[in-house]
Coordinates of C-alpha atoms in Angstrom, one line a residue:
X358 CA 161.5 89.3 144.2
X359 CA 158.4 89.0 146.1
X360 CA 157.7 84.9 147.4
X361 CA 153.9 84.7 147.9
X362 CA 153.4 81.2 150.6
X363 CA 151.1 79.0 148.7
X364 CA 150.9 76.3 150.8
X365 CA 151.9 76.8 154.4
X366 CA 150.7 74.9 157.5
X367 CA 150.5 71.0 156.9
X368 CA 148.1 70.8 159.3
X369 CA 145.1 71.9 156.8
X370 CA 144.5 68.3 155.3
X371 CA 141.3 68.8 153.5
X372 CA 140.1 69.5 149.5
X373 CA 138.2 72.8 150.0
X374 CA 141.6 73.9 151.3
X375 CA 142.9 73.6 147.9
X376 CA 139.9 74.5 146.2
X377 CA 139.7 77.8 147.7
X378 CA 143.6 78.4 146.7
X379 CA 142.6 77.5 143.3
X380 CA 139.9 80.2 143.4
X381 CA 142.4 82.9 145.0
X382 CA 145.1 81.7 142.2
X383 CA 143.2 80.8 139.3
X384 CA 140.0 81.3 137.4
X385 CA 139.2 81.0 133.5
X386 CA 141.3 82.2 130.5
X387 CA 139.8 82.9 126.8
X388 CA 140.0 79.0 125.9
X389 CA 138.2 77.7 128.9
X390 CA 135.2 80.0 129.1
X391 CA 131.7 77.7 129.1
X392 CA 128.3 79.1 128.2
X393 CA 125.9 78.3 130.7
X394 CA 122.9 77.0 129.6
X395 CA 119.9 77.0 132.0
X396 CA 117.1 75.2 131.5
X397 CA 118.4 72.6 129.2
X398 CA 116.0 70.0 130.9
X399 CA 112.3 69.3 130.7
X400 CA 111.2 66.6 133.4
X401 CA 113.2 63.9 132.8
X402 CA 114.0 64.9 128.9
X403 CA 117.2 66.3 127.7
X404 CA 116.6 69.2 124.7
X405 CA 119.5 67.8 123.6
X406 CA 122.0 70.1 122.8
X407 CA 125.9 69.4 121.8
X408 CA 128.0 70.3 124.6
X409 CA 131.1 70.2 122.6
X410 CA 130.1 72.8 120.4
X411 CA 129.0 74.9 123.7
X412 CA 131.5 74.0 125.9
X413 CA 135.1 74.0 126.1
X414 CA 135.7 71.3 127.9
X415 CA 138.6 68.6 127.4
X416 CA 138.4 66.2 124.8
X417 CA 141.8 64.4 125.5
X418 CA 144.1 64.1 128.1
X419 CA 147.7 62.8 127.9
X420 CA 150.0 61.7 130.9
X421 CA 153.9 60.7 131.0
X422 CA 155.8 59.7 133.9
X423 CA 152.5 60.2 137.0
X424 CA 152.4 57.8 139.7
X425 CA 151.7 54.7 138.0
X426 CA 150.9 55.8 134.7
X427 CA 154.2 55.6 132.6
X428 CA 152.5 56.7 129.0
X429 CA 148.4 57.5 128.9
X430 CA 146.2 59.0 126.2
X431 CA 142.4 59.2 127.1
X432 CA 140.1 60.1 124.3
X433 CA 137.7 61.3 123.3
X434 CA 136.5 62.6 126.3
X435 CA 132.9 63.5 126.8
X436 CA 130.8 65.9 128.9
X437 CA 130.1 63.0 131.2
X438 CA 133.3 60.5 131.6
X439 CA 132.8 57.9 133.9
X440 CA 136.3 55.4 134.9
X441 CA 136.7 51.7 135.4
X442 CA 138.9 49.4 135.9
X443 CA 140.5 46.7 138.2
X444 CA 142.2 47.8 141.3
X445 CA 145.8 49.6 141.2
X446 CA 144.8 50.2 137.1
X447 CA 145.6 54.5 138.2
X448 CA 141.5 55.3 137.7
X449 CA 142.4 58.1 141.3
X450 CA 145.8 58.4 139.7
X451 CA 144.0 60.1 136.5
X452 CA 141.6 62.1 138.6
X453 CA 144.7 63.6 140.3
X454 CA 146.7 64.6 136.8
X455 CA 143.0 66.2 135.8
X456 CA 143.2 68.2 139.0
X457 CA 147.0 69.1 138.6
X458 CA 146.3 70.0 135.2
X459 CA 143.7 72.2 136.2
X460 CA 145.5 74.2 139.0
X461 CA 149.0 74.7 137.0
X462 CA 150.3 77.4 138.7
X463 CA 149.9 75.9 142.8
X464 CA 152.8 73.5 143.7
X465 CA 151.4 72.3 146.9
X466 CA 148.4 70.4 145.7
X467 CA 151.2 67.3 145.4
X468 CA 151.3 67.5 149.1
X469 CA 147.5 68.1 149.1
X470 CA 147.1 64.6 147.0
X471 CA 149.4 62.6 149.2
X472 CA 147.0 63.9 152.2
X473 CA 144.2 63.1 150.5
X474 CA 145.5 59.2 150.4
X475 CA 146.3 59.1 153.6
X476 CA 149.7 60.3 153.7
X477 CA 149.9 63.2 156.6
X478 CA 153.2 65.0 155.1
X479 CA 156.1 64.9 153.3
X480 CA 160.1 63.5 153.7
X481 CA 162.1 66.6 152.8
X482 CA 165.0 64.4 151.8
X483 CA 162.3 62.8 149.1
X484 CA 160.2 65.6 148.5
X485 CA 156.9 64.4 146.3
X486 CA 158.9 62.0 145.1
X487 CA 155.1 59.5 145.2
X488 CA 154.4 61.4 142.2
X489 CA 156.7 59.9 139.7
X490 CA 156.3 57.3 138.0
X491 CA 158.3 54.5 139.4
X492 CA 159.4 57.2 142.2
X493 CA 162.3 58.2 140.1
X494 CA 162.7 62.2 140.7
X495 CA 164.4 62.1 137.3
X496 CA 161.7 62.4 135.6
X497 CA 159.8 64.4 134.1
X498 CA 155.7 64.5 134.6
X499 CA 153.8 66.0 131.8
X500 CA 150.3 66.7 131.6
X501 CA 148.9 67.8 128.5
X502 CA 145.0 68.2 126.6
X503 CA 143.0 69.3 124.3
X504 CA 140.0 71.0 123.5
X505 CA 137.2 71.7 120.7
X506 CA 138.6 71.4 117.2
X507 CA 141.8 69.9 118.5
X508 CA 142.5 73.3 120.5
X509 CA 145.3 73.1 123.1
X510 CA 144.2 73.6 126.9
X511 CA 148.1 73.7 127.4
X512 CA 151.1 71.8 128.4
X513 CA 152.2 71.2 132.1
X514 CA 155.6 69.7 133.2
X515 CA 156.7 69.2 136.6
X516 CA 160.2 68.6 137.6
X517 CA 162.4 68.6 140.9
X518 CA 165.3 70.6 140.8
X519 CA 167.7 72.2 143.6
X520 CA 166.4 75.0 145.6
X521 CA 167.2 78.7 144.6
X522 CA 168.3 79.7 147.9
X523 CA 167.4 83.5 147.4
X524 CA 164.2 82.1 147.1
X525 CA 162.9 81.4 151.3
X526 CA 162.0 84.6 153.3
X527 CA 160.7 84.9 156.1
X528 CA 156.9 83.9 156.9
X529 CA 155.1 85.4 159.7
X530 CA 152.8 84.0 162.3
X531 CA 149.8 85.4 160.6
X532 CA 150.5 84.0 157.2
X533 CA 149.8 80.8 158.8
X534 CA 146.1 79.3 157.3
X535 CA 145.1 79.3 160.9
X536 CA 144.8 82.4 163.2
X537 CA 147.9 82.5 165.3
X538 CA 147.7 82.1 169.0
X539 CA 147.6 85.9 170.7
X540 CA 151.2 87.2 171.6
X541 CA 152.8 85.2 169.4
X542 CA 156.1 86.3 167.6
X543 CA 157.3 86.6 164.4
X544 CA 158.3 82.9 163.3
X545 CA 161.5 81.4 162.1
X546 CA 161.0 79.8 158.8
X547 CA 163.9 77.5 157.4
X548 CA 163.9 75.7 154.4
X549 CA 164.5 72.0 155.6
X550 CA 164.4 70.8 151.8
X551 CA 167.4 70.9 149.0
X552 CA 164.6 70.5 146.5
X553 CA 162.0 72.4 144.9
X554 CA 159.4 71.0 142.7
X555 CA 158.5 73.1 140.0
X556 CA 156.3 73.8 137.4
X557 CA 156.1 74.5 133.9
X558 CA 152.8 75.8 132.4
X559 CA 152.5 76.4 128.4
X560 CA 149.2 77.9 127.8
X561 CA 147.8 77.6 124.3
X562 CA 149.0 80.8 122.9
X563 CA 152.6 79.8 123.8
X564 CA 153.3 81.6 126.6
X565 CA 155.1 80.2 129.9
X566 CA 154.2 80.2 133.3
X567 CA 156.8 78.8 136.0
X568 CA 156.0 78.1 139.6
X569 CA 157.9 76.6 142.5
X570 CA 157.7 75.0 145.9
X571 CA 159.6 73.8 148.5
X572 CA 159.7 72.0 152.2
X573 CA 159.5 74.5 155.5
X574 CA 159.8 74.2 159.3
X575 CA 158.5 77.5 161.1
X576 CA 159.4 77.5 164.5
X577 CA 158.8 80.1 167.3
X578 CA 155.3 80.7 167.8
X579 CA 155.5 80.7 171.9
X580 CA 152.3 80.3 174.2
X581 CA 152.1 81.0 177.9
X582 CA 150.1 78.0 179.1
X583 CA 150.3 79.4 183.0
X584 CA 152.4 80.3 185.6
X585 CA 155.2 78.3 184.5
X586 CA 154.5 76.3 181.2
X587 CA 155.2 77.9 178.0
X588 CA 154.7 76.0 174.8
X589 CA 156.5 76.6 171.3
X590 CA 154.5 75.4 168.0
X591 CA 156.1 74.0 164.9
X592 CA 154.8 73.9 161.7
X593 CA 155.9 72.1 158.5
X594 CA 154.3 73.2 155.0
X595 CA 154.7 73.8 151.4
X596 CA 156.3 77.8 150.7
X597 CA 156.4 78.9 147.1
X598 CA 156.6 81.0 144.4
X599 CA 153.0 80.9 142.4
X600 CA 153.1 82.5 138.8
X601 CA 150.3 85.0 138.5
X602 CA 147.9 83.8 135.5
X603 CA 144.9 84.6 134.1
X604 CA 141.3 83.9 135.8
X605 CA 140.4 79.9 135.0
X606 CA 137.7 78.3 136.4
X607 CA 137.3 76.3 139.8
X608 CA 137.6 72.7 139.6
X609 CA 136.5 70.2 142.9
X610 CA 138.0 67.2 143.6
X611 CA 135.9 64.9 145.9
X612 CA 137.5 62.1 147.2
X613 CA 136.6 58.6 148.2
X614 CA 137.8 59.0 151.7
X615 CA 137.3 62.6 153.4
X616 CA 134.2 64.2 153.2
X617 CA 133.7 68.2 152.5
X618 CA 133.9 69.8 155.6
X619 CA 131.0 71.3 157.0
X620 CA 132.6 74.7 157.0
X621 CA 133.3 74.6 153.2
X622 CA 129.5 73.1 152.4
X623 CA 128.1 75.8 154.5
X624 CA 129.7 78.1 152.6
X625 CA 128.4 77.1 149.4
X626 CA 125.3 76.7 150.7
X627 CA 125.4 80.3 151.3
X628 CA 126.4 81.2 148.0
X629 CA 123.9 78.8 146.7
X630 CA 121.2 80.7 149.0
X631 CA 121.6 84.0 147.6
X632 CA 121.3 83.0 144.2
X633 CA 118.1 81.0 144.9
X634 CA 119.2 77.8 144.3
X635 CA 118.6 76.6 147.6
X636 CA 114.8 75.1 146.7
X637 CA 117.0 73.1 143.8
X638 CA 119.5 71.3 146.5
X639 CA 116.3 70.4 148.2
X640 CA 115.1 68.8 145.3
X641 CA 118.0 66.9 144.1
X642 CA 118.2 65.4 147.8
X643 CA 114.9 64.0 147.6
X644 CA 115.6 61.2 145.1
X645 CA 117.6 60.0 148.0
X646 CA 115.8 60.8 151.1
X647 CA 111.8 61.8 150.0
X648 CA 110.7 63.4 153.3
X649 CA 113.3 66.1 152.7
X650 CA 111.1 69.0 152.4
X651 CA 113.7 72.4 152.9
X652 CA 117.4 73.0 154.0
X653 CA 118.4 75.5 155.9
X654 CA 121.3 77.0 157.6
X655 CA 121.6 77.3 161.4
X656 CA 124.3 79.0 163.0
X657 CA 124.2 76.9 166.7
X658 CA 127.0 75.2 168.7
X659 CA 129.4 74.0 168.3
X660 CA 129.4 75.4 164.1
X661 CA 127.1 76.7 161.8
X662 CA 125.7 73.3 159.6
X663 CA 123.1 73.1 157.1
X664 CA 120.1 71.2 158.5
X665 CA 117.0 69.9 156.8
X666 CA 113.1 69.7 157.4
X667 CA 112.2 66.2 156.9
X668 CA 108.9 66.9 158.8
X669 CA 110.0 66.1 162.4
X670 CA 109.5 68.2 165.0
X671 CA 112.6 70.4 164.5
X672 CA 115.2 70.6 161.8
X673 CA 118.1 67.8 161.5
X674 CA 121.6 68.2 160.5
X675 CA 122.2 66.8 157.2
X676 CA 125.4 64.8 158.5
X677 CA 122.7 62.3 160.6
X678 CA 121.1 61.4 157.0
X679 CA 123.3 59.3 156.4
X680 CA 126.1 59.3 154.0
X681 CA 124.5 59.4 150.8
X682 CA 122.2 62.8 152.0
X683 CA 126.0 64.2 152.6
X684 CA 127.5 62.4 149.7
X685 CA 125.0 64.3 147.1
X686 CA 124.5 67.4 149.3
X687 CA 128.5 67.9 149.1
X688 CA 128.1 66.9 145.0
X689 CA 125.4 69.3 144.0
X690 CA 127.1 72.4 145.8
X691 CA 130.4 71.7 143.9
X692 CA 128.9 72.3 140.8
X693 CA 127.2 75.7 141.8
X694 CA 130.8 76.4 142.9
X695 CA 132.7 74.8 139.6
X696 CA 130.5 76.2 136.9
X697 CA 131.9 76.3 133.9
X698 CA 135.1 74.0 135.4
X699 CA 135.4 70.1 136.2
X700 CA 134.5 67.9 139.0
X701 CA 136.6 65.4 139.9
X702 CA 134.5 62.9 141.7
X703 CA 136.5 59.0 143.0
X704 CA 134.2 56.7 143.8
X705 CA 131.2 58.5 143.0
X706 CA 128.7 55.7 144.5
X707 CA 130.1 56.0 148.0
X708 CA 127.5 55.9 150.3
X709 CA 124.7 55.9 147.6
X710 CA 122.3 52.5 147.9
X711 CA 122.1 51.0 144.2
X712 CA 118.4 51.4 144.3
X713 CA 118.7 55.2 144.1
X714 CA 121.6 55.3 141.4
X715 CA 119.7 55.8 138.2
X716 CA 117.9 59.0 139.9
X717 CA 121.2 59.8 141.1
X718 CA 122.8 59.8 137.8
X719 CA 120.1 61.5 136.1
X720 CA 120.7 64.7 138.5
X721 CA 124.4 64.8 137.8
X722 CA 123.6 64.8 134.4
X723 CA 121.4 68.1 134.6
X724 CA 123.4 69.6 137.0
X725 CA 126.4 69.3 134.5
X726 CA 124.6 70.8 131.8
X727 CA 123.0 73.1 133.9
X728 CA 126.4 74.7 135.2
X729 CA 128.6 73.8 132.2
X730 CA 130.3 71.4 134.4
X731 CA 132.1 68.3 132.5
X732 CA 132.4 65.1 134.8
X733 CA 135.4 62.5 135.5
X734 CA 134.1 59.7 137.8
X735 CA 135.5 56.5 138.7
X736 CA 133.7 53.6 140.0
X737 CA 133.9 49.7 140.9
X738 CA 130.2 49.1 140.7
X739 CA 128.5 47.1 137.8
X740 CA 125.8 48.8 139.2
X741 CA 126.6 52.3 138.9
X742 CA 128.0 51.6 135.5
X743 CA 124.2 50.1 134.6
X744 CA 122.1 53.1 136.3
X745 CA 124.6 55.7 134.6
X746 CA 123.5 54.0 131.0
X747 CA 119.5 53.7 131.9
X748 CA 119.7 57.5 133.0
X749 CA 121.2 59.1 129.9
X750 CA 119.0 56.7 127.5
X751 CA 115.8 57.6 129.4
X752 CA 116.7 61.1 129.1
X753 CA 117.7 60.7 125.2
X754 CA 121.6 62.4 126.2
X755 CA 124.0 60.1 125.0
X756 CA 127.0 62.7 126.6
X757 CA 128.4 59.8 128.6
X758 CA 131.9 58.2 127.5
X759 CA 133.2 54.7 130.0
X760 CA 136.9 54.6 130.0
X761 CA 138.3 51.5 130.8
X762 CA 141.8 51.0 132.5
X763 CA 144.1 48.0 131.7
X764 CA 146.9 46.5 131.8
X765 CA 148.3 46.1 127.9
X766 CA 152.1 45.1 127.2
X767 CA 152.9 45.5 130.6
X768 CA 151.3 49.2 130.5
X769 CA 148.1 50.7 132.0
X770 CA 146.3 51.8 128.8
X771 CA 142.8 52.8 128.0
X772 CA 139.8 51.3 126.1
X773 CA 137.1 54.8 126.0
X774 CA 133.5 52.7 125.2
X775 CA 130.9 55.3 123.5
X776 CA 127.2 55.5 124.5
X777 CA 126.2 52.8 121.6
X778 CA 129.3 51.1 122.5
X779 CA 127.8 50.9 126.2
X780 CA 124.5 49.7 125.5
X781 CA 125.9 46.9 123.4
X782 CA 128.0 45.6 125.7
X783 CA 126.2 45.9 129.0
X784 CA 123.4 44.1 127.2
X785 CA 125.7 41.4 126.3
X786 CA 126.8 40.9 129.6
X787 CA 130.5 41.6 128.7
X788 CA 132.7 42.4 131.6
X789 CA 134.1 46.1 131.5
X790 CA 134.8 47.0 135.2

């Protein structure tokens, strides 16, 4: 049996990581292939045209036994689905068992959740134990949804269970995500886990697709500092066994803490370059910053970053724009790179001055139905809630769904407010966040 290391090297503790395993593992099957639809947009008017029938997107999501969500059904989901709710109501808990959903088959994005909350690795006597409700490894988390004309996207359940020893081999130095320091040795790898998480995927023609991962220490990488200081490098990680499946589409998750790295936007950029959509990103980043005029790459020290001309006498790294620049820079390249997926977006008016929100909103709306993108967003603001509605009426899309998260009998539950539902009660001043 060959074991293929999905998630080596705990050191790596940001998204595009995961993203780009996502891509490598995982790309779009029959059920989940979008038609793109260019052009969809006129100014500021929407040819209105309905996604669901274009798009196979999700149109409900169910969740048992995930961080603090005991029983959850969301529904109906829209193209845009924006989250609210008091704090500790599991609005980043949801955007996490849309992302697990969406990468079924890689075991390490649990570790790549924890890190995104702050959490720099795992206990191997507890492993991902954070992601069960009420922290009992006992359970069972399933993840389940739905598509078009009640078509299944596919059941996943995630379990722990006791390590198959014939399972760990041993990982080289240059598996490592990192290049290895030069003259370094074969590493020791030892399972420092009893546990393996592992999961089940049921795709919607019935067929099964088990994947596993576990806790490793690799030790031995050795380093002659000088004359007489040598220096040995540990490294802890997820190894596992991913199933091979068929292509799905990338998905993004942006968080509300890390930023993309400049490494992964570059990158994108790039891709976005050669397919000339680079004028676009320049445009979209003007309803935040107007004297944006072009961006560009440079490749100068100390790493290659995309700059912009806002008319000065030489280009300026978007990173000293501010935060919203780089907040909606980092947004628009993800859907370039998730067409035809989902974008996971928590606390999508980070950075973003409230002044700017409508404009804001009324870009990610023709950038989702530009790219065949579907949306889940959470948010705190009043605000952001208000601009999002103003957008899609100006525009005459009504694709927007607000899901609200409650308590209810001592259970987080959801209330999903329509469009007209929306309007109705923003202009009533009812409370919803």
């Amino acid at each position: 049996m060959i074991i293929r290391r999905q998630e080596f090297g705990a050191s790596a503790e940001s998204a595009e990581v995961a993203e780009r395993e996502q891509r490598a593992c995982s790309s779009s099957d029959p059920f989940l292939d979008v038609a793109i639809l260019p052009g969809q947009f006129e100014g500021d008017k929407c040819n209105k045209v309905r996604w669901d029938q274009v798009c196979s997107m999700y149109t409900s999501f169910s969740i048992k036994n995930f961080r603090c969500i005991e029983d959850l059904t969301i529904e109906p989901l829209a193209r845009v689905n924006l989250i609210v709710g008091k704090n500790n109501m599991g609005k980043t808990a949801l955007l996490e068992a849309l992302w697990l959903h969406s990468g079924p088959n890689l075991p390490g994005l649990g570790d790549r959740l924890a890190r995104f909350r702050g959490i720099p690795g795992q206990d191997p006597g507890r492993l991902m134990h954070d992601l069960f409700y009420d922290f009992d490894p006992n359970r069972t988390i399933v993840l389940s949804a739905k598509g078009n004309d009640e078509v299944d996207k596919g059941t996943l359940n995630i379990k722990l269970k006791k390590r198959d020893e014939s399972l760990l081999t041993t990982v080289t130095a240059s598996d490592s995500p990192s290049d290895p320091p030069r003259g370094s040795q074969e590493s020791d790898v030892s399972a420092i886990s009893d546990t393996a998480i592992t999961l089940d995927y049921t795709d919607a023609k019935g067929k099964n697709y088990r994947s596993s991962g576990w806790w490793v220490r690799s030790e031995g990488q050795t380093v002659q500092l000088g004359t007489n200081a040598r220096m040995t490098f540990t490294n802890e990680g997820m190894a596992g066994q991913a199933a091979t499946m068929p292509p799905r589409p990338s998905n993004v998750f942006l968080g509300a803490r890390q930023r993309t790295g400049p490494d992964e936007d570059v990158r994108r950029f790039g891709n976005a370059e050669l397919e000339g959509y680079a004028d676009h990103l320049a445009s979209c980043l003007e309803r935040v910053d107007s004297r944006i005029q072009r961006l560009l790459t440079i490749a100068a020290p100390p790493t290659p970053m995309i700059y912009a001309d806002v008319g000065l006498t030489r280009p300026v790294p978007v990173g000293f724009l501010g935060d919203g620049v780089s907040r909606l820079l980092s947004l628009a390249l993800a859907f370039h790179e998730s067409r035809g997926g989902m974008i996971f977006i928590d606390e999508v008016e980070n950075g973003l001055h409230y002044s700017v929100l409508e404009d804001v909103w009324r870009e990610l709306s023709r950038l989702s139905t530009e790219f065949g993108v579907q949306i889940f967003a959470t948010t705190h603001s009043h605000e952001c809630m208000a601009s999002a509605r103003e957008a899609f009426a100006s525009m005459g899309d009504e694709t927007l769904c607000i899901h609200r998260l409650s308590l209810q009998d001592g259970r987080i539950a959801a209330t999903t407010y329509s469009f007209e539902d929306l309007t109705f009660t923003l202009d009533y001043g009812a409370e919803m966040r």
